[in-house]
Amino acid sequence: EAPRGFGPESLVQALDIARQCAEVRKQKEVLLSSEFSISEDRTWEEALKLQHLLALAAKPDFMPPACFQQAMETCVACLLHTPQGQLMQPAQMLELLDSPDAGPLLQYLSWLEEALKEVANSSGRTVLVPQRARGALKSWPAERSVLHQSAAALCEAIMVQGPQHLRHAQAWNEALQKRQAIQKDQ
């Protein structure tokens, strides 16, 4: 799992640092565009493009209920291996829907559907076909865990590297101002 400090609050801080770093990079690009070749490094901007996905991974509701994996296996067996509009093994599906796990499971799936729509609306369109749905349902706990860990690692990297980048940018800016003052005096 991700480090303890990863959550919505730490993500807001990390994204704020990334915005500051992106702004500093833009300012530097403007200042130097006439004198030097500017690096095409867009690390901070790329991190900001992931903010919707990172926000999803940071939400406490992102963790599926304990019954999730078994319930998804039941859904795959009953729904995804059949022609559209038909149901295989209805007794198994009824057992799932009558279980005490049905409420939390349906609540999680409804929440997840809305959360994924928000992410999809912000990042592009994905077409879901039965084969992809089957794979996603079977591997969701592992995929969710990897996404959560990756988001936490990116957030931590921004929190560590961002302030250092800002300090270096400030020192660079001060050196540039001194250089310009020296050139002006000559």
XYZ file of C-alpha atoms in Angstrom:
186
model
C 0.000 0.000 0.000
C 0.912 3.629 -0.296
C 2.693 5.680 2.334
C 0.501 6.839 5.238
C 0.687 10.496 4.267
C -0.979 10.051 0.879
C -4.494 11.398 0.721
C -6.553 14.282 -0.617
C -4.800 16.880 1.568
C -1.266 15.858 0.636
C -2.305 15.657 -3.018
C -3.569 19.257 -2.913
C -0.187 20.319 -1.490
C 1.729 18.343 -4.113
C -0.335 19.737 -6.986
C 0.169 23.261 -5.653
C 3.932 22.684 -5.652
C 3.748 21.244 -9.176
C 1.813 24.346 -10.338
C 4.453 26.610 -8.815
C 7.223 24.619 -10.498
C 5.419 24.712 -13.853
C 5.007 28.476 -13.534
C 8.690 28.927 -12.676
C 9.616 26.831 -15.723
C 7.392 29.008 -17.947
C 8.923 32.188 -16.570
C 12.401 30.835 -17.138
C 11.446 29.876 -20.680
C 10.243 33.423 -21.373
C 13.372 34.984 -19.893
C 15.773 32.763 -21.801
C 13.962 32.182 -25.065
C 16.055 34.762 -26.882
C 19.432 33.753 -25.406
C 19.443 30.011 -24.837
C 17.880 26.804 -26.016
C 15.247 25.770 -23.479
C 14.853 22.204 -22.320
C 11.668 20.511 -23.437
C 11.258 18.986 -19.968
C 7.612 19.305 -19.073
C 7.643 17.152 -15.925
C 5.554 19.523 -13.855
C 2.971 20.061 -16.572
C 2.698 16.303 -17.137
C 2.167 15.736 -13.413
C -0.619 18.322 -13.455
C -2.309 16.554 -16.371
C -2.695 13.526 -14.085
C -4.465 15.444 -11.333
C -7.892 13.845 -11.911
C -6.463 10.347 -11.833
C -4.346 11.192 -8.792
C -7.407 12.624 -7.049
C -9.283 9.385 -7.684
C -6.450 7.321 -6.212
C -6.240 9.610 -3.170
C -9.898 9.237 -2.204
C -10.567 7.059 0.838
C -13.519 5.480 -1.009
C -11.123 4.079 -3.624
C -10.596 0.909 -1.556
C -13.085 -1.782 -2.631
C -15.122 -3.695 -0.060
C -13.714 -7.008 1.175
C -16.198 -9.016 -0.898
C -15.239 -7.327 -4.161
C -13.071 -9.979 -5.805
C -15.491 -12.847 -5.231
C -18.457 -10.718 -6.308
C -16.700 -9.762 -9.541
C -15.947 -13.409 -10.263
C -19.655 -14.147 -9.821
C -20.595 -11.274 -12.147
C -18.130 -12.412 -14.792
C -19.434 -15.989 -14.600
C -23.097 -14.918 -14.742
C -22.999 -11.996 -17.165
C -19.902 -11.664 -19.305
C -19.717 -15.185 -20.701
C -23.277 -15.096 -22.056
C -25.012 -13.534 -25.040
C -26.269 -10.017 -24.384
C -29.535 -9.928 -22.462
C -29.101 -13.383 -20.959
C -27.996 -14.555 -17.535
C -26.137 -17.743 -16.724
C -26.279 -19.266 -13.260
C -29.136 -17.083 -11.950
C -29.066 -18.836 -8.551
C -25.478 -17.693 -8.039
C -26.394 -14.103 -8.966
C -29.431 -14.166 -6.656
C -27.246 -15.427 -3.828
C -24.883 -12.506 -4.373
C -27.701 -9.958 -4.530
C -29.352 -11.368 -1.387
C -26.114 -11.402 0.594
C -25.238 -8.695 3.155
C -22.302 -7.793 0.878
C -24.635 -6.608 -1.908
C -25.276 -3.151 -0.403
C -21.647 -2.119 0.102
C -20.705 -3.687 -3.239
C -23.394 -1.824 -5.200
C -22.564 1.404 -3.378
C -18.873 1.002 -4.259
C -19.618 0.176 -7.902
C -21.925 3.216 -8.216
C -19.290 5.453 -6.649
C -16.561 3.970 -8.842
C -18.626 4.400 -12.003
C -19.130 8.109 -11.303
C -15.501 8.611 -10.290
C -14.248 6.884 -13.452
C -16.600 8.984 -15.597
C -15.051 12.129 -14.113
C -11.556 10.853 -14.891
C -12.568 9.769 -18.412
C -14.199 13.148 -19.108
C -10.998 14.905 -18.153
C -8.568 12.650 -19.994
C -10.201 11.206 -23.092
C -12.512 8.476 -24.184
C -12.220 4.755 -23.539
C -14.376 2.146 -25.241
C -15.203 -0.784 -22.990
C -15.730 -4.155 -24.634
C -16.655 -7.380 -22.774
C -13.101 -8.758 -22.961
C -11.686 -5.590 -21.405
C -14.450 -5.518 -18.791
C -13.715 -9.132 -17.846
C -10.018 -8.401 -17.466
C -10.660 -5.195 -15.534
C -13.076 -6.862 -13.135
C -10.761 -9.758 -12.428
C -7.675 -7.631 -11.906
C -9.270 -4.558 -10.296
C -7.920 -5.077 -6.743
C -4.361 -5.427 -8.040
C -4.737 -2.594 -10.569
C -6.272 -0.334 -7.932
C -3.410 -1.085 -5.578
C -0.785 -0.333 -8.247
C -2.537 2.911 -9.198
C -2.741 3.942 -5.543
C 0.939 3.160 -4.943
C 2.009 4.946 -8.136
C -0.073 8.004 -7.294
C 1.398 8.076 -3.795
C 4.926 7.764 -5.182
C 4.362 10.606 -7.663
C 2.864 12.759 -4.930
C 5.848 12.058 -2.675
C 8.316 12.790 -5.498
C 6.632 16.133 -6.158
C 6.690 16.967 -2.442
C 10.423 16.156 -2.248
C 11.693 17.384 -5.616
C 9.382 20.372 -6.075
C 10.666 22.509 -3.191
C 14.236 21.702 -4.219
C 13.429 22.734 -7.795
C 11.899 25.987 -6.537
C 14.999 26.755 -4.417
C 17.287 26.103 -7.398
C 15.084 28.243 -9.629
C 15.251 31.083 -7.097
C 19.058 30.806 -6.924
C 19.225 30.718 -10.720
C 16.977 33.786 -10.939
C 19.181 35.667 -8.469
C 22.295 34.741 -10.463
C 20.630 35.915 -13.677
C 19.698 39.241 -12.086
C 23.302 39.716 -10.894
C 24.572 38.865 -14.363
C 22.215 41.373 -15.932
C 23.340 44.037 -13.425
C 26.995 43.355 -14.262
C 26.279 43.565 -17.994
C 24.397 46.798 -17.470
C 27.389 48.293 -15.633
C 29.817 47.394 -18.419
